[in-house]
Amino acid sequence: MTTTAGQETGKKAGTRRRGPYATTPARRAEIVRAASASFAEHGYERASLRDIAARANVTHAALLRHFATKDELLLAALAQRDADDSELARRIIESKVPREQVLSTILRDEFAHPDQQRNWLAITIAATNPSHPAHDFFIERREKMRDHFTSTRLATSQDSGELSADDKVTMVMAMMDGLRIQSLLDPGRKTLHLMETLMKFLAPDGDG
């Protein structure tokens, strides 16, 4: 069968389109990592798509072929952060760390990166507005956390005389949020033992 020059040209052009313009998981992951770094350094509001593209070593136009808006990038970056946090928590929970130290160990790792923590908190607070693009993400995330706390060995799965299991989860989440803020305001103050004390209080004498 004879192949015309036009057909050859079309084949070459098609090959080029499948190369640099293809949406691949690896390239998307690079862009998401770049977005996370930009959000951590500049905050979500000040981060720009052009800065993110430069960090990912792609053109602005190429970035837009993967993510049409900064909101899409924000949600992808949050989902990746959530996945990373879940993996860290899984490793800690499956380790031999005492039950009451699981959450303080997770927080210790988080407190080691104050700039990322500060911007994460800023996005979390902004997302309390129902019109924020990440509002639904954080609502769903907190529900997943509640389910997780009541289905693991974190001392919150059972009712007690004074507190329901749901009350316990609320106390744990409130403590974690509060310690995050305290660690940024006064990083020299030791506070993680308070998390451990709360966990012991929620399941005294090894209950749970």
CSV table of C-alpha atoms in Angstrom, one decimal:
chain,number,residue,atom,x,y,z
A,1,MET,CA,0.0,0.0,0.0
A,2,THR,CA,1.4,3.4,-1.0
A,3,THR,CA,1.8,6.1,1.7
A,4,THR,CA,1.4,9.6,0.6
A,5,ALA,CA,3.6,12.5,2.0
A,6,GLY,CA,0.4,14.0,3.5
A,7,GLN,CA,-0.3,10.7,5.4
A,8,GLU,CA,3.3,10.6,6.6
A,9,THR,CA,3.1,14.2,7.8
A,10,GLY,CA,-0.1,13.5,9.6
A,11,LYS,CA,1.5,10.5,11.3
A,12,LYS,CA,4.4,12.5,12.5
A,13,ALA,CA,2.2,15.3,13.8
A,14,GLY,CA,0.0,12.8,15.6
A,15,THR,CA,3.1,11.3,17.2
A,16,ARG,CA,4.2,14.7,18.4
A,17,ARG,CA,0.8,15.4,19.9
A,18,ARG,CA,1.0,12.1,21.8
A,19,GLY,CA,4.4,13.1,23.2
A,20,PRO,CA,4.7,16.4,25.0
A,21,TYR,CA,1.0,17.2,24.9
A,22,ALA,CA,-0.2,13.9,26.3
A,23,THR,CA,-1.7,13.9,29.8
A,24,THR,CA,0.3,11.4,31.7
A,25,PRO,CA,0.1,10.5,35.4
A,26,ALA,CA,3.8,11.3,35.9
A,27,ARG,CA,3.6,14.8,34.4
A,28,ARG,CA,0.4,15.5,36.3
A,29,ALA,CA,2.1,14.4,39.5
A,30,GLU,CA,5.0,16.8,38.8
A,31,ILE,CA,2.6,19.7,38.3
A,32,VAL,CA,0.8,18.8,41.5
A,33,ARG,CA,4.1,18.7,43.5
A,34,ALA,CA,5.0,22.1,42.0
A,35,ALA,CA,1.6,23.5,43.0
A,36,SER,CA,2.0,22.2,46.5
A,37,ALA,CA,5.5,23.9,46.8
A,38,SER,CA,4.1,27.2,45.4
A,39,PHE,CA,1.1,27.2,47.7
A,40,ALA,CA,3.4,26.5,50.7
A,41,GLU,CA,5.8,29.3,49.7
A,42,HIS,CA,3.3,32.0,48.6
A,43,GLY,CA,-0.1,30.8,49.9
A,44,TYR,CA,-3.0,29.8,47.6
A,45,GLU,CA,-4.1,33.3,46.8
A,46,ARG,CA,-0.7,34.7,45.8
A,47,ALA,CA,0.5,31.5,44.0
A,48,SER,CA,0.3,31.9,40.2
A,49,LEU,CA,-0.1,29.3,37.5
A,50,ARG,CA,3.0,30.7,35.7
A,51,ASP,CA,5.1,30.1,38.8
A,52,ILE,CA,3.7,26.6,39.2
A,53,ALA,CA,4.4,25.9,35.5
A,54,ALA,CA,8.0,27.1,35.9
A,55,ARG,CA,8.5,24.9,39.0
A,56,ALA,CA,7.2,21.9,37.0
A,57,ASN,CA,9.4,22.8,34.0
A,58,VAL,CA,6.4,23.1,31.6
A,59,THR,CA,5.0,25.9,29.7
A,60,HIS,CA,1.9,27.8,31.0
A,61,ALA,CA,0.0,26.5,28.0
A,62,ALA,CA,1.0,22.9,28.8
A,63,LEU,CA,0.0,23.2,32.4
A,64,LEU,CA,-3.5,24.4,31.3
A,65,ARG,CA,-3.8,21.2,29.2
A,66,HIS,CA,-3.6,19.3,32.5
A,67,PHE,CA,-5.4,21.6,34.9
A,68,ALA,CA,-7.7,24.3,33.5
A,69,THR,CA,-7.8,26.4,36.6
A,70,LYS,CA,-5.9,27.1,39.9
A,71,ASP,CA,-8.9,25.7,41.7
A,72,GLU,CA,-8.4,22.3,40.1
A,73,LEU,CA,-4.8,22.4,41.0
A,74,LEU,CA,-5.7,23.3,44.6
A,75,LEU,CA,-8.0,20.3,44.9
A,76,ALA,CA,-5.3,18.0,43.4
A,77,ALA,CA,-2.7,19.3,45.8
A,78,LEU,CA,-5.0,18.8,48.7
A,79,ALA,CA,-5.8,15.3,47.7
A,80,GLN,CA,-2.1,14.5,47.4
A,81,ARG,CA,-1.5,16.0,50.8
A,82,ASP,CA,-4.3,13.9,52.2
A,83,ALA,CA,-2.9,10.8,50.7
A,84,ASP,CA,0.6,11.5,52.1
A,85,ASP,CA,-0.9,12.1,55.5
A,86,SER,CA,-2.9,8.9,55.4
A,87,GLU,CA,0.2,6.9,54.5
A,88,LEU,CA,2.2,8.5,57.3
A,89,ALA,CA,-0.6,7.7,59.8
A,90,ARG,CA,-0.8,4.1,58.5
A,91,ARG,CA,2.9,3.6,59.1
A,92,ILE,CA,2.8,5.1,62.5
A,93,ILE,CA,-0.3,3.2,63.6
A,94,GLU,CA,1.2,-0.1,62.3
A,95,SER,CA,4.4,0.5,64.2
A,96,LYS,CA,5.1,-0.2,67.9
A,97,VAL,CA,4.4,3.4,68.9
A,98,PRO,CA,2.2,3.3,72.0
A,99,ARG,CA,-1.4,4.1,71.2
A,100,GLU,CA,-1.5,7.4,73.1
A,101,GLN,CA,1.5,8.6,71.1
A,102,VAL,CA,0.2,7.9,67.6
A,103,LEU,CA,-1.4,11.4,67.1
A,104,SER,CA,1.4,13.3,68.8
A,105,THR,CA,3.9,11.5,66.5
A,106,ILE,CA,1.9,12.5,63.4
A,107,LEU,CA,1.8,16.1,64.7
A,108,ARG,CA,5.5,16.2,65.4
A,109,ASP,CA,6.2,15.4,61.8
A,110,GLU,CA,3.8,18.1,60.7
A,111,PHE,CA,5.3,20.7,63.1
A,112,ALA,CA,8.7,20.2,61.5
A,113,HIS,CA,7.4,22.1,58.4
A,114,PRO,CA,5.9,25.3,59.7
A,115,ASP,CA,5.5,27.1,56.4
A,116,GLN,CA,3.5,24.2,54.9
A,117,GLN,CA,1.5,23.9,58.1
A,118,ARG,CA,0.7,27.7,58.1
A,119,ASN,CA,-0.6,27.6,54.6
A,120,TRP,CA,-2.5,24.4,55.1
A,121,LEU,CA,-4.3,26.1,58.1
A,122,ALA,CA,-4.9,29.2,56.0
A,123,ILE,CA,-6.6,27.1,53.3
A,124,THR,CA,-8.5,25.2,55.9
A,125,ILE,CA,-9.9,28.3,57.5
A,126,ALA,CA,-10.7,29.9,54.2
A,127,ALA,CA,-12.6,26.7,53.2
A,128,THR,CA,-15.0,27.1,56.1
A,129,ASN,CA,-16.8,29.5,53.6
A,130,PRO,CA,-19.2,27.3,51.7
A,131,SER,CA,-18.3,29.2,48.5
A,132,HIS,CA,-14.6,28.3,48.7
A,133,PRO,CA,-13.5,25.7,46.1
A,134,ALA,CA,-12.1,23.4,48.8
A,135,HIS,CA,-15.1,23.6,51.1
A,136,ASP,CA,-16.5,20.2,50.2
A,137,PHE,CA,-13.1,18.6,50.2
A,138,PHE,CA,-12.5,19.6,53.9
A,139,ILE,CA,-16.0,18.6,54.9
A,140,GLU,CA,-15.5,15.1,53.4
A,141,ARG,CA,-11.9,14.9,54.9
A,142,ARG,CA,-13.2,15.6,58.4
A,143,GLU,CA,-15.9,12.9,58.0
A,144,LYS,CA,-13.2,10.4,56.9
A,145,MET,CA,-11.1,11.4,59.9
A,146,ARG,CA,-14.1,10.8,62.2
A,147,ASP,CA,-14.7,7.4,60.7
A,148,HIS,CA,-11.0,6.6,60.9
A,149,PHE,CA,-10.7,7.5,64.6
A,150,THR,CA,-13.6,5.3,65.5
A,151,SER,CA,-12.4,2.3,63.6
A,152,THR,CA,-8.7,2.1,64.8
A,153,ARG,CA,-6.9,1.7,68.1
A,154,LEU,CA,-6.9,5.5,68.8
A,155,ALA,CA,-9.1,5.2,71.9
A,156,THR,CA,-12.2,6.9,70.5
A,157,SER,CA,-14.2,4.0,69.3
A,158,GLN,CA,-16.4,3.4,72.4
A,159,ASP,CA,-18.8,5.4,74.5
A,160,SER,CA,-17.9,6.0,78.1
A,161,GLY,CA,-19.9,7.2,81.1
A,162,GLU,CA,-19.3,10.8,80.4
A,163,LEU,CA,-18.6,10.9,76.7
A,164,SER,CA,-20.0,9.3,73.6
A,165,ALA,CA,-17.6,8.0,70.9
A,166,ASP,CA,-18.6,11.0,68.8
A,167,ASP,CA,-17.7,13.4,71.7
A,168,LYS,CA,-14.3,11.8,71.9
A,169,VAL,CA,-13.6,12.3,68.2
A,170,THR,CA,-14.7,16.0,68.5
A,171,MET,CA,-12.3,16.5,71.4
A,172,VAL,CA,-9.4,14.9,69.6
A,173,MET,CA,-9.9,17.0,66.4
A,174,ALA,CA,-10.3,20.2,68.4
A,175,MET,CA,-7.1,19.4,70.3
A,176,MET,CA,-5.2,18.8,67.1
A,177,ASP,CA,-6.5,22.0,65.5
A,178,GLY,CA,-5.6,24.0,68.6
A,179,LEU,CA,-2.1,22.5,68.9
A,180,ARG,CA,-1.4,23.3,65.3
A,181,ILE,CA,-2.1,27.0,66.0
A,182,GLN,CA,-0.2,27.0,69.3
A,183,SER,CA,2.9,25.4,67.6
A,184,LEU,CA,3.0,28.3,65.1
A,185,LEU,CA,2.4,31.0,67.7
A,186,ASP,CA,4.9,29.7,70.2
A,187,PRO,CA,7.1,27.1,68.6
A,188,GLY,CA,9.4,26.8,71.6
A,189,ARG,CA,6.7,25.6,73.9
A,190,LYS,CA,6.3,21.9,74.3
A,191,THR,CA,2.7,20.9,73.8
A,192,LEU,CA,2.6,17.4,72.2
A,193,HIS,CA,2.4,15.7,75.7
A,194,LEU,CA,-1.0,17.3,76.0
A,195,MET,CA,-2.2,15.2,73.0
A,196,GLU,CA,-0.9,12.1,74.7
A,197,THR,CA,-2.6,13.1,78.0
A,198,LEU,CA,-5.9,13.5,76.2
A,199,MET,CA,-5.6,10.1,74.6
A,200,LYS,CA,-4.9,8.5,78.0
A,201,PHE,CA,-7.9,10.3,79.4
A,202,LEU,CA,-10.2,9.0,76.6
A,203,ALA,CA,-9.2,5.4,77.3
A,204,PRO,CA,-8.1,5.1,80.9
A,205,ASP,CA,-6.5,1.9,82.2
A,206,GLY,CA,-5.9,0.5,78.7
A,207,ASP,CA,-9.6,0.5,77.8
A,208,GLY,CA,-10.7,0.7,74.1
